[in-house]
Coordinates of C-alpha atoms and ligand atoms in Angstrom, one line a residue:
X1247 CA 0.0 0.0 0.0
X1248 CA 1.2 3.5 -0.7
X1249 CA -0.1 6.1 1.6
X1250 CA -2.2 9.1 0.6
X1251 CA -0.2 12.2 1.1
X1252 CA -2.0 14.8 3.3
X1253 CA -1.2 18.1 1.7
X1254 CA -1.0 20.5 4.6
X1255 CA 0.3 23.3 2.4
X1256 CA -2.8 23.2 0.2
X1257 CA -5.1 23.0 3.2
X1258 CA -3.3 25.8 4.9
X1259 CA -3.8 27.9 1.7
X1260 CA -7.5 27.2 1.8
X1261 CA -7.7 28.3 5.5
X1262 CA -5.7 31.4 4.9
X1263 CA -8.0 32.4 2.0
X1264 CA -11.0 31.9 4.2
X1265 CA -9.5 33.9 6.9
X1266 CA -8.5 36.7 4.5
X1267 CA -12.2 36.9 3.4
X1268 CA -13.5 36.8 6.9
X1269 CA -11.0 39.4 8.1
X1270 CA -12.0 41.8 5.3
X1271 CA -15.7 41.4 6.1
X1272 CA -15.1 41.9 9.8
X1273 CA -12.9 45.0 9.2
X1274 CA -15.5 46.5 6.9
X1275 CA -18.2 46.0 9.6
X1276 CA -16.2 47.0 12.7
X1277 CA -13.5 49.4 11.3
X1278 CA -10.9 47.5 13.3
X1279 CA -7.8 45.7 11.9
X1280 CA -6.8 42.6 13.9
X1281 CA -3.2 43.1 15.0
X1282 CA -0.6 40.6 16.1
X1283 CA 2.5 41.8 18.1
X1284 CA 5.4 39.4 17.8
X1285 CA 8.3 39.7 20.4
X1286 CA 11.7 38.4 19.3
X1287 CA 14.5 38.2 21.9
X1288 CA 17.9 37.9 20.4
X1289 CA 18.7 37.0 16.8
X1290 CA 18.4 33.2 16.6
X1291 CA 18.3 32.5 12.8
X1292 CA 15.5 30.0 12.9
X1293 CA 13.4 32.3 15.1
X1294 CA 14.0 35.2 12.7
X1295 CA 12.7 33.0 9.9
X1296 CA 9.6 31.9 11.8
X1297 CA 8.7 35.4 12.9
X1298 CA 9.1 36.7 9.4
X1299 CA 6.9 34.1 7.9
X1300 CA 4.2 34.7 10.5
X1301 CA 4.4 38.5 9.8
X1302 CA 4.1 37.9 6.0
X1303 CA 1.1 35.6 6.5
X1304 CA -0.6 38.3 8.6
X1305 CA 0.0 40.9 5.9
X1306 CA -1.3 38.6 3.2
X1307 CA -4.5 37.9 5.1
X1308 CA -5.1 41.6 5.8
X1309 CA -4.1 41.5 9.4
X1310 CA -1.6 44.0 10.9
X1311 CA 1.6 42.8 12.5
X1312 CA 4.2 44.4 14.7
X1313 CA 7.7 43.2 15.6
X1314 CA 9.2 44.1 18.9
X1315 CA 12.9 43.2 19.3
X1316 CA 14.9 42.9 22.4
X1317 CA 18.6 42.0 22.7
X1318 CA 19.6 38.4 23.7
X1319 CA 21.0 39.7 27.0
X1320 CA 18.0 41.8 27.9
X1321 CA 16.8 41.8 31.5
X1322 CA 13.7 39.9 32.4
X1323 CA 12.0 43.0 33.7
X1324 CA 12.5 44.7 30.2
X1325 CA 10.6 41.9 28.6
X1326 CA 7.9 41.8 31.2
X1327 CA 7.4 45.6 30.8
X1328 CA 7.1 45.3 27.0
X1329 CA 4.5 42.6 27.5
X1330 CA 2.6 44.7 30.0
X1331 CA 2.6 47.6 27.5
X1332 CA 1.3 45.3 24.8
X1333 CA -1.4 44.0 27.2
X1334 CA -2.6 47.5 27.7
X1335 CA -2.6 48.5 24.0
X1336 CA -6.1 48.3 22.6
X1337 CA -4.8 48.2 19.1
X1338 CA -2.9 45.0 19.8
X1339 CA -5.2 41.9 19.9
X1340 CA -2.6 39.0 19.9
X1341 CA 0.8 38.7 21.5
X1342 CA 3.3 36.1 20.5
X1343 CA 6.7 35.7 22.3
X1344 CA 8.9 33.6 19.9
X1345 CA 10.4 30.6 21.6
X1346 CA 13.0 29.5 22.6
X1347 CA 14.0 32.3 24.9
X1348 CA 17.6 32.8 26.1
X1349 CA 18.1 30.5 29.1
X1350 CA 18.3 33.4 31.7
X1351 CA 14.6 34.2 31.0
X1352 CA 11.9 32.2 32.7
X1353 CA 9.7 30.9 30.0
X1354 CA 6.7 30.1 32.1
X1355 CA 6.8 33.4 33.9
X1356 CA 7.0 35.3 30.6
X1357 CA 4.2 33.3 28.9
X1358 CA 2.0 33.7 31.9
X1359 CA 2.5 37.5 31.8
X1360 CA 0.7 37.7 28.5
X1361 CA -3.0 38.6 29.0
X1362 CA -5.0 35.4 28.5
X1363 CA -7.3 37.2 26.0
X1364 CA -4.2 38.1 23.9
X1365 CA -2.5 34.7 24.2
X1366 CA -2.9 33.6 20.6
X1367 CA -0.4 30.8 21.1
X1368 CA -2.6 29.4 23.9
X1369 CA 0.3 28.8 26.2
X1370 CA -1.0 30.7 29.2
X1371 CA -2.0 28.5 32.2
X1372 CA -5.6 29.8 32.0
X1373 CA -6.0 28.8 28.3
X1374 CA -4.3 25.4 28.8
X1375 CA -6.7 24.8 31.8
X1376 CA -9.6 25.6 29.6
X1377 CA -8.5 23.1 27.0
X1378 CA -8.2 20.4 29.7
X1379 CA -11.7 21.2 30.9
X1380 CA -13.0 20.9 27.3
X1381 CA -14.0 24.6 27.1
X1382 CA -11.2 26.2 25.0
X1383 CA -10.9 29.9 24.2
X1384 CA -7.8 29.6 21.9
X1385 CA -6.3 26.3 20.7
X1386 CA -2.5 26.0 20.3
X1387 CA -1.7 26.4 16.6
X1388 CA 0.1 23.2 15.8
X1389 CA -2.4 20.7 17.3
X1390 CA -5.3 22.9 16.0
X1391 CA -3.8 22.7 12.5
X1392 CA -3.6 18.9 12.8
X1393 CA -7.3 18.7 13.8
X1394 CA -8.2 21.0 10.9
X1395 CA -6.1 18.8 8.5
X1396 CA -7.9 15.6 9.7
X1397 CA -11.3 17.2 9.5
X1398 CA -10.8 18.7 6.0
X1399 CA -9.5 15.4 4.6
X1400 CA -12.4 13.5 6.1
X1401 CA -10.4 11.5 8.6
X1402 CA -12.6 10.6 11.6
X1403 CA -10.8 10.5 15.0
X1404 CA -13.7 9.4 17.2
X1405 CA -13.3 5.9 18.6
X1406 CA -9.8 5.5 17.1
X1407 CA -6.7 4.5 19.0
X1408 CA -4.4 7.5 18.9
X1409 CA -0.8 7.5 20.0
X1410 CA 1.0 10.8 20.5
X1411 CA 4.8 10.5 20.8
X1412 CA 6.0 13.6 22.7
X1413 CA 4.6 15.4 25.7
X1414 CA 5.7 19.0 25.2
X1415 CA 3.5 21.8 26.4
X1416 CA 3.5 23.1 22.8
X1417 CA 2.5 20.0 20.8
X1418 CA 2.3 16.6 22.5
X1419 CA 0.3 17.5 25.6
X1420 CA -2.4 19.7 24.1
X1421 CA -2.7 17.4 21.1
X1422 CA -3.4 14.5 23.4
X1423 CA -5.9 16.5 25.3
X1424 CA -7.7 17.7 22.2
X1425 CA -8.0 14.2 20.7
X1426 CA -9.2 12.9 24.1
X1427 CA -11.8 15.6 24.7
X1428 CA -15.6 14.9 24.3
X1429 CA -16.0 17.5 21.6
X1430 CA -14.0 19.9 19.4
X1431 CA -14.6 23.2 17.6
X1432 CA -15.1 21.0 14.5
X1433 CA -17.5 18.6 16.2
X1434 CA -17.3 15.3 18.1
X1435 CA -15.8 13.3 15.1
X1436 CA -12.6 15.3 15.6
X1437 CA -12.3 14.3 19.2
X1438 CA -13.3 11.2 21.3
X1439 CA -10.1 9.2 20.5
X1440 CA -8.6 6.7 23.0
X1441 CA -5.2 8.4 23.5
X1442 CA -1.8 7.1 24.7
X1443 CA 1.0 9.5 25.2
X1444 CA 4.6 8.3 24.9
X1445 CA 7.9 10.0 25.8
X1446 CA 11.6 9.3 26.2
X1447 CA 11.0 7.0 29.3
X1448 CA 8.3 4.9 27.5
X1449 CA 9.1 1.2 27.6
X1450 CA 8.3 -0.8 24.4
X1451 CA 7.5 2.2 22.3
X1452 CA 7.2 0.3 19.0
X1453 CA 4.6 -2.1 20.6
X1454 CA 2.5 0.9 21.5
X1455 CA 2.9 2.9 18.3
X1456 CA 2.0 -0.3 16.3
X1457 CA -1.5 -0.2 18.0
X1458 CA -2.2 3.3 16.6
X1459 CA -4.8 4.1 14.1
X1460 CA -3.6 7.7 14.4
X1461 CA 0.1 8.3 15.1
X1462 CA 1.3 11.8 15.9
X1463 CA 5.1 12.1 16.1
X1464 CA 6.4 15.3 17.9
X1465 CA 9.8 14.2 19.0
X1466 CA 12.4 16.4 17.4
X1467 CA 14.6 13.4 16.2
X1468 CA 15.1 13.0 12.4
X1469 CA 13.3 9.9 10.9
X1470 CA 12.8 8.4 14.4
X1471 CA 9.6 6.6 13.5
X1472 CA 10.4 3.7 11.3
X1473 CA 8.2 1.5 9.2
X1474 CA 8.2 -1.4 11.7
X1475 CA 6.7 1.0 14.3
X1476 CA 3.6 1.7 12.2
X1477 CA 0.3 -0.2 11.9
X1478 CA -0.6 -0.9 8.2
X1479 CA -3.1 1.7 7.1
X1480 CA -2.5 4.1 10.0
X1481 CA -2.8 7.8 9.7
X1482 CA 0.7 9.2 10.4
X1483 CA 1.1 12.9 11.3
X1484 CA 4.7 14.1 11.4
X1485 CA 5.2 17.3 13.4
X1486 CA 9.0 17.2 13.4
X1487 CA 11.1 19.8 11.7
X1488 CA 14.8 18.7 11.8
X1489 CA 17.6 20.0 9.7
X1490 CA 19.9 17.3 8.3
X1491 CA 22.6 18.9 6.3
X1492 CA 20.8 21.1 3.8
X1493 CA 17.6 19.1 4.1
X1494 CA 14.5 19.5 6.3
X1495 CA 13.2 16.2 7.5
X1496 CA 10.5 15.1 9.9
X1497 CA 10.4 12.7 12.9
X1498 CA 9.1 10.0 10.6
X1499 CA 11.1 8.0 8.1
X1500 CA 8.8 9.2 5.3
X1501 CA 10.1 7.1 2.4
X1502 CA 9.7 3.8 4.3
X1503 CA 6.6 4.6 6.3
X1504 CA 4.6 5.8 3.3
X1505 CA 4.7 2.2 2.0
X1506 CA 2.8 1.1 5.2
X1507 CA 0.6 3.9 6.3
X1508 CA -2.8 4.8 4.9
X1509 CA -2.2 8.5 5.1
X1510 CA 0.9 10.5 5.9
X1511 CA 2.0 14.2 6.2
X1512 CA 5.2 15.2 4.4
X1513 CA 7.9 17.4 5.8
X1514 CA 8.1 20.1 4.6
X1515 CA 4.6 20.9 3.4
X1516 CA 2.6 19.1 6.1
X1517 CA 1.9 20.4 9.6
X1518 CA 4.2 23.5 9.4
X1519 CA 2.1 25.6 7.1
X1520 CA -1.0 24.8 9.1
X1521 CA 0.6 26.1 12.3
X1522 CA 1.0 29.6 10.7
X1523 CA -2.6 29.5 9.4
X1524 CA -4.0 28.8 12.8
X1525 CA -2.1 31.7 14.3
X1526 CA -4.0 34.0 11.9
X1527 CA -7.2 32.2 13.0
X1528 CA -6.4 32.9 16.7
X1529 CA -5.5 36.6 16.0
X1530 CA -8.8 37.2 14.2
X1531 CA -10.7 35.4 17.0
X1532 CA -8.8 37.5 19.6
X1533 CA -9.8 40.7 17.8
X1534 CA -13.4 39.6 17.7
X1535 CA -13.5 38.5 21.4
X1536 CA -11.9 41.9 22.5
X1537 CA -14.4 43.8 20.5
X1538 CA -17.7 42.0 21.2
X1539 CA -19.6 45.2 21.7
X1540 CA -17.6 47.6 19.5
Ligands
NDP2206 P1 10.3 18.9 22.7 O1 11.8 18.7 22.6 O2 9.8 20.0 23.6 O3 9.6 17.5 23.1 C1 10.0 16.4 22.5 C2 9.3 15.2 23.1 O4 9.7 14.0 22.5 C3 9.5 15.1 24.6 O5 8.3 14.8 25.3 C4 10.4 13.9 24.7 O6 10.3 13.1 25.9 C5 10.0 13.1 23.5 N1 11.1 12.2 23.1 C6 12.4 12.5 22.9 N2 13.1 11.4 22.6 C7 12.3 10.4 22.6 C8 12.4 9.0 22.4 N3 13.6 8.4 22.1 N4 11.3 8.2 22.5 C9 10.1 8.7 22.8 N5 9.9 10.1 23.0 C10 11.0 10.9 22.9 O7 9.8 19.2 21.2 P2 8.5 19.9 20.6 O8 7.3 19.2 21.0 O9 8.5 21.4 20.8 O10 8.8 19.7 19.1 C11 8.8 18.4 18.5 C12 9.2 18.5 17.1 O11 8.2 19.2 16.4 C13 10.5 19.3 16.8 O12 11.2 18.7 15.7 C14 10.0 20.7 16.5 O13 10.9 21.4 15.6 C15 8.8 20.4 15.7 N6 7.7 21.4 15.8 C16 7.1 21.6 14.6 C17 6.1 22.5 14.6 C18 5.3 22.7 13.3 O14 4.7 23.8 13.1 N7 5.4 21.8 12.4 C19 5.7 23.3 15.7 C20 6.4 22.9 16.9 C21 7.4 22.0 16.9 P3 10.6 13.7 27.3 O15 9.4 14.5 27.7 O16 10.7 12.5 28.2 O17 11.9 14.4 27.2

């Protein structure tokens, strides 16, 4: 069997077009332009690329974007003061602090300083708690993009055995929570899976992943998931972005696994473009939520 390739890039393009239309209509009605403020600390080359692509996507969809830069050796108080200013600024609807931060800055403290209504990455404890309770305000962009991909390609999650490899706060944990919940913003078919979460201390990883109807790999290790770890016909979602020489590769051994899986996302062109699209979705939603009576 050769797997169907799930074209995340094309689906992200559809979502971005829908969001551009929706933004234009909302702007015309309310006279407000949704605005994302990105904060970049230091000059990490990958972070520069990510922030630039998020800004470009904002502009293409008719959203405004701001970039606030601080030096890599900035004091924590300077970053907290910048976030406090952006929290107060009514023209800013979403705030994004690009990760990773330099090690002297306390990530949790910084992310929790963002006002929960402006937390378009959905990393604030309040927004994470709401997802756990099945009443989300914002959904984190990468897992939300994956749910959109599954929904838009007609893949039902409800009742399936899902295995998520990785338990990060950004991908693995919220992904597991969203798949496990009773309902989703796209209906119960996109939730209600039976979910197993694996990590670096998991014993017998392959035995567990081979049970998965839906396998999500968010590990950060190139081509880690091999064909013998995959159930024939499974849906395989590769979140990983790893640079190997000049090449970008995922956490899944794509060439071998595509011969076994039923559906698979490529890298690049799979989950990555959806992450950016869902950031636009959250920024528009943030503008709407902050201007309910405007
Ligand atoms: P983290 O490093 O925060 O988490 C990696 C997870 O993988 C951890 O839970 C870790 O376990 C687990 N892990 C590591 N080694 C093994 C192993 N041998 N067996 C089983 N589990 C293991 O990474 P992120 O979640 O932030 O990112 C994962 C990947 O996804 C990266 O390649 C990243 O670049 C990419 N990414 C892509 C995005 C996109 O838009 N496509 C967005 C965000 C991330 P433990 O907890 O025990 O350490």
